[in-house]
Amino acid sequence: MNPVNNKRIAIVGGGPGGLTLARLLLPGGAAVKVYERDVSRSVRVQGATLDLHDESGLAALRKAGLMAAFEQHYRPGADHMRVVDKHGVIRFDEMAGPTEGVYFRPEIDRGPLRNLLLDSLQEDTVVWNSHFQDMQAEGKGWRLHFKNGTSAYADIVIGADGANSRLRPYLTDIVAFYSGYTAIEGAVYDSAKNVPVLHTLLHGGKIFALGDDKTLVLSSKGDGSLVFYTGFKAPENWVKENGLDLNDKAQMKAWFQEAFAGWDALWLPLFEQSAGSFIARPLYCMPLDQHWQSQPNLTLLGDAAHLMPPYAGEGVNMAMLDALELSACLLDPAFHTAHEAIAAYERQMLTRASATAQMTLEQTDALHREGNLQYMLDMFDPEKQ
Ligand SMILES: Cc1cc2nc3c(=O)[nH]c(=O)nc-3n(C[C@H](O)[C@H](O)[C@H](O)COP(=O)(O)OP(=O)(O)OC[C@H]3O[C@@H](n4cnc5c(N)ncnc54)[C@H](O)[C@@H]3O)c2cc1C
């Protein structure tokens, strides 16, 4: 019998990591609940499209029996990527990649990914409007308290609550360090109508614009919108101290013109036509040598465990691979206790995440220093590999 059979498991956070884990634990005989702060599944999920990798995100979906659902919802051709200079001149045009095999890196929007995972769960697995506040030990498990005044008992708690995890401090006091880079994120609805020139350049895929020591990444989405984020070097408190009003398009456009001086006016419609508020994201990373004493009834996955900057496109893939590895350990009858299973998972997760974070930091630095365009072009040049 596996070590979680008949146990109550609380997963806090219904992002890609938490929902994948809930799905993978289904056959294990545990009573699994996902406590999610969003009030319902119809809350609009923000963010760029995600490319899933064969050995991680796709491996988790395969194990979960969800490849057929995935194939209905991923966006063929959205992995088409253009690398352009700061004037918008195309320097590398990557056609959409293969449709199977280890180099198949299909793109799916965050909303459809969340929906397909939700559809694979039982109706009452996710408890919406459950914003985790705190918890205390109760018997051999935990009593969790939520902002809406409710509480719940669980034998085992999994913190899948993302970058600013409230669960993490119950396991470790190690905090993330600032990477040195900040991103400003925005979105444009109906990009064909609102930013037609950029829409054409985007060609239903992704653009990496590189120049000076800065980046501008654009992704098309299946609903006809696009999202973009500028990346640049900045002091950690830049967002708080610069006095920029992220709701004020004119101010944000003026900021871009100054900060990205010398970049073509081609990019300005992004700021003129953006929908809603911009999001400022100082980018953090967990220390590469982090480790903690495993606990018998608590662990972390995804960004809560190993937040890293987004420039290697690994975050969601790591979160889903965590779910795959953690479920494999928790459902393995070779482990006599959940504690043994959690310890085994954490050993492999921390080692893997450290190597991935190191690669990500190196890539983030290279993309934000002089020569970044050539660096990225070299990545695609077989003679430079
Ligand atoms: C600008 C940007 C671009 C990115 N691009 C990519 C990319 O191209 N490819 C890629 O792989 N990764 C990318 N990432 C990273 C990726 O988004 C994350 O690594 C991934 O979403 C982590 O998944 P997760 O399930 O651990 O956490 P999350 O996706 O953050 O999900 C956490 C969930 O927990 C919920 N939650 C939070 N706090 C509480 C609480 N107190 N109580 C209850 N619920 C709570 C949240 O509502 C959310 O549903 C990007 C990140 C950023 C910021």
mmCIF file of N, CA and C in Angstrom, residues 17 20-21 24 54-64 301 317-330 345 348 352:
data_model
loop_
_atom_site.group_PDB
_atom_site.id
_atom_site.type_symbol
_atom_site.label_atom_id
_atom_site.label_comp_id
_atom_site.label_asym_id
_atom_site.label_seq_id
_atom_site.Cartn_x
_atom_site.Cartn_y
_atom_site.Cartn_z
ATOM 1 N N GLY A 17 1.126 23.597 -11.382
ATOM 2 C CA GLY A 17 1.776 22.597 -10.527
ATOM 3 C C GLY A 17 0.770 21.911 -9.619
ATOM 4 N N THR A 20 -1.842 19.733 -11.566
ATOM 5 C CA THR A 20 -1.239 18.507 -12.123
ATOM 6 C C THR A 20 -1.057 17.479 -11.013
ATOM 7 N N LEU A 21 -0.602 17.950 -9.867
ATOM 8 C CA LEU A 21 -0.413 17.016 -8.750
ATOM 9 C C LEU A 21 -1.749 16.387 -8.349
ATOM 10 N N LEU A 24 -2.599 13.685 -10.728
ATOM 11 C CA LEU A 24 -1.729 12.509 -10.652
ATOM 12 C C LEU A 24 -1.953 11.702 -9.369
ATOM 13 N N ASP A 54 9.175 18.130 -23.599
ATOM 14 C CA ASP A 54 8.928 16.688 -23.652
ATOM 15 C C ASP A 54 9.241 15.978 -22.338
ATOM 16 N N GLU A 55 10.387 16.364 -21.728
ATOM 17 C CA GLU A 55 10.863 15.619 -20.556
ATOM 18 C C GLU A 55 10.225 16.096 -19.248
ATOM 19 N N SER A 56 9.406 17.158 -19.292
ATOM 20 C CA SER A 56 8.874 17.696 -18.030
ATOM 21 C C SER A 56 7.360 17.949 -18.143
ATOM 22 N N GLY A 57 6.950 19.103 -18.698
ATOM 23 C CA GLY A 57 5.524 19.411 -18.781
ATOM 24 C C GLY A 57 4.749 18.343 -19.532
ATOM 25 N N LEU A 58 5.259 17.927 -20.678
ATOM 26 C CA LEU A 58 4.539 16.918 -21.474
ATOM 27 C C LEU A 58 4.601 15.543 -20.810
ATOM 28 N N ALA A 59 5.735 15.252 -20.158
ATOM 29 C CA ALA A 59 5.847 13.955 -19.455
ATOM 30 C C ALA A 59 4.763 13.863 -18.379
ATOM 31 N N ALA A 60 4.514 14.976 -17.675
ATOM 32 C CA ALA A 60 3.489 14.973 -16.628
ATOM 33 C C ALA A 60 2.106 14.771 -17.242
ATOM 34 N N LEU A 61 1.847 15.448 -18.362
ATOM 35 C CA LEU A 61 0.532 15.292 -19.008
ATOM 36 C C LEU A 61 0.336 13.870 -19.539
ATOM 37 N N ARG A 62 1.425 13.282 -20.060
ATOM 38 C CA ARG A 62 1.318 11.899 -20.556
ATOM 39 C C ARG A 62 0.936 10.958 -19.413
ATOM 40 N N LYS A 63 1.647 11.122 -18.280
ATOM 41 C CA LYS A 63 1.387 10.248 -17.129
ATOM 42 C C LYS A 63 -0.045 10.450 -16.624
ATOM 43 N N ALA A 64 -0.528 11.701 -16.754
ATOM 44 C CA ALA A 64 -1.884 12.014 -16.276
ATOM 45 C C ALA A 64 -2.958 11.577 -17.268
ATOM 46 N N LEU A 301 6.080 22.703 -4.071
ATOM 47 C CA LEU A 301 6.426 22.446 -5.472
ATOM 48 C C LEU A 301 6.302 23.737 -6.276
ATOM 49 N N ASN A 317 7.247 24.174 -16.623
ATOM 50 C CA ASN A 317 7.716 22.807 -16.849
ATOM 51 C C ASN A 317 8.281 22.189 -15.573
ATOM 52 N N MET A 318 9.031 23.004 -14.817
ATOM 53 C CA MET A 318 9.562 22.510 -13.537
ATOM 54 C C MET A 318 8.419 22.208 -12.564
ATOM 55 N N ALA A 319 7.408 23.090 -12.536
ATOM 56 C CA ALA A 319 6.283 22.883 -11.609
ATOM 57 C C ALA A 319 5.564 21.569 -11.930
ATOM 58 N N MET A 320 5.381 21.296 -13.221
ATOM 59 C CA MET A 320 4.659 20.074 -13.604
ATOM 60 C C MET A 320 5.522 18.825 -13.386
ATOM 61 N N LEU A 321 6.845 18.980 -13.585
ATOM 62 C CA LEU A 321 7.736 17.840 -13.317
ATOM 63 C C LEU A 321 7.796 17.556 -11.814
ATOM 64 N N ASP A 322 7.764 18.626 -11.000
ATOM 65 C CA ASP A 322 7.684 18.422 -9.544
ATOM 66 C C ASP A 322 6.462 17.573 -9.211
ATOM 67 N N ALA A 323 5.321 17.942 -9.827
ATOM 68 C CA ALA A 323 4.085 17.211 -9.552
ATOM 69 C C ALA A 323 4.241 15.738 -9.937
ATOM 70 N N LEU A 324 4.895 15.493 -11.067
ATOM 71 C CA LEU A 324 5.115 14.115 -11.524
ATOM 72 C C LEU A 324 5.987 13.351 -10.529
ATOM 73 N N GLU A 325 7.090 13.979 -10.117
ATOM 74 C CA GLU A 325 8.022 13.280 -9.219
ATOM 75 C C GLU A 325 7.428 13.118 -7.817
ATOM 76 N N LEU A 326 6.736 14.150 -7.343
ATOM 77 C CA LEU A 326 6.158 14.058 -5.994
ATOM 78 C C LEU A 326 5.062 12.993 -5.955
ATOM 79 N N SER A 327 4.218 12.961 -6.979
ATOM 80 C CA SER A 327 3.159 11.946 -6.986
ATOM 81 C C SER A 327 3.763 10.551 -7.078
ATOM 82 N N ALA A 328 4.833 10.409 -7.873
ATOM 83 C CA ALA A 328 5.467 9.086 -7.992
ATOM 84 C C ALA A 328 5.989 8.635 -6.626
ATOM 85 N N CYS A 329 6.579 9.541 -5.875
ATOM 86 C CA CYS A 329 7.099 9.174 -4.548
ATOM 87 C C CYS A 329 5.953 8.867 -3.588
ATOM 88 N N LEU A 330 4.933 9.742 -3.559
ATOM 89 C CA LEU A 330 3.846 9.554 -2.586
ATOM 90 C C LEU A 330 3.044 8.280 -2.859
ATOM 91 N N TYR A 345 11.563 12.871 -2.690
ATOM 92 C CA TYR A 345 11.150 13.884 -3.685
ATOM 93 C C TYR A 345 11.992 15.139 -3.557
ATOM 94 N N GLN A 348 15.628 14.988 -5.007
ATOM 95 C CA GLN A 348 15.774 15.081 -6.473
ATOM 96 C C GLN A 348 15.285 16.436 -6.984
ATOM 97 N N ARG A 352 17.693 19.080 -9.094
ATOM 98 C CA ARG A 352 17.294 19.434 -10.467
ATOM 99 C C ARG A 352 17.012 20.921 -10.601
#
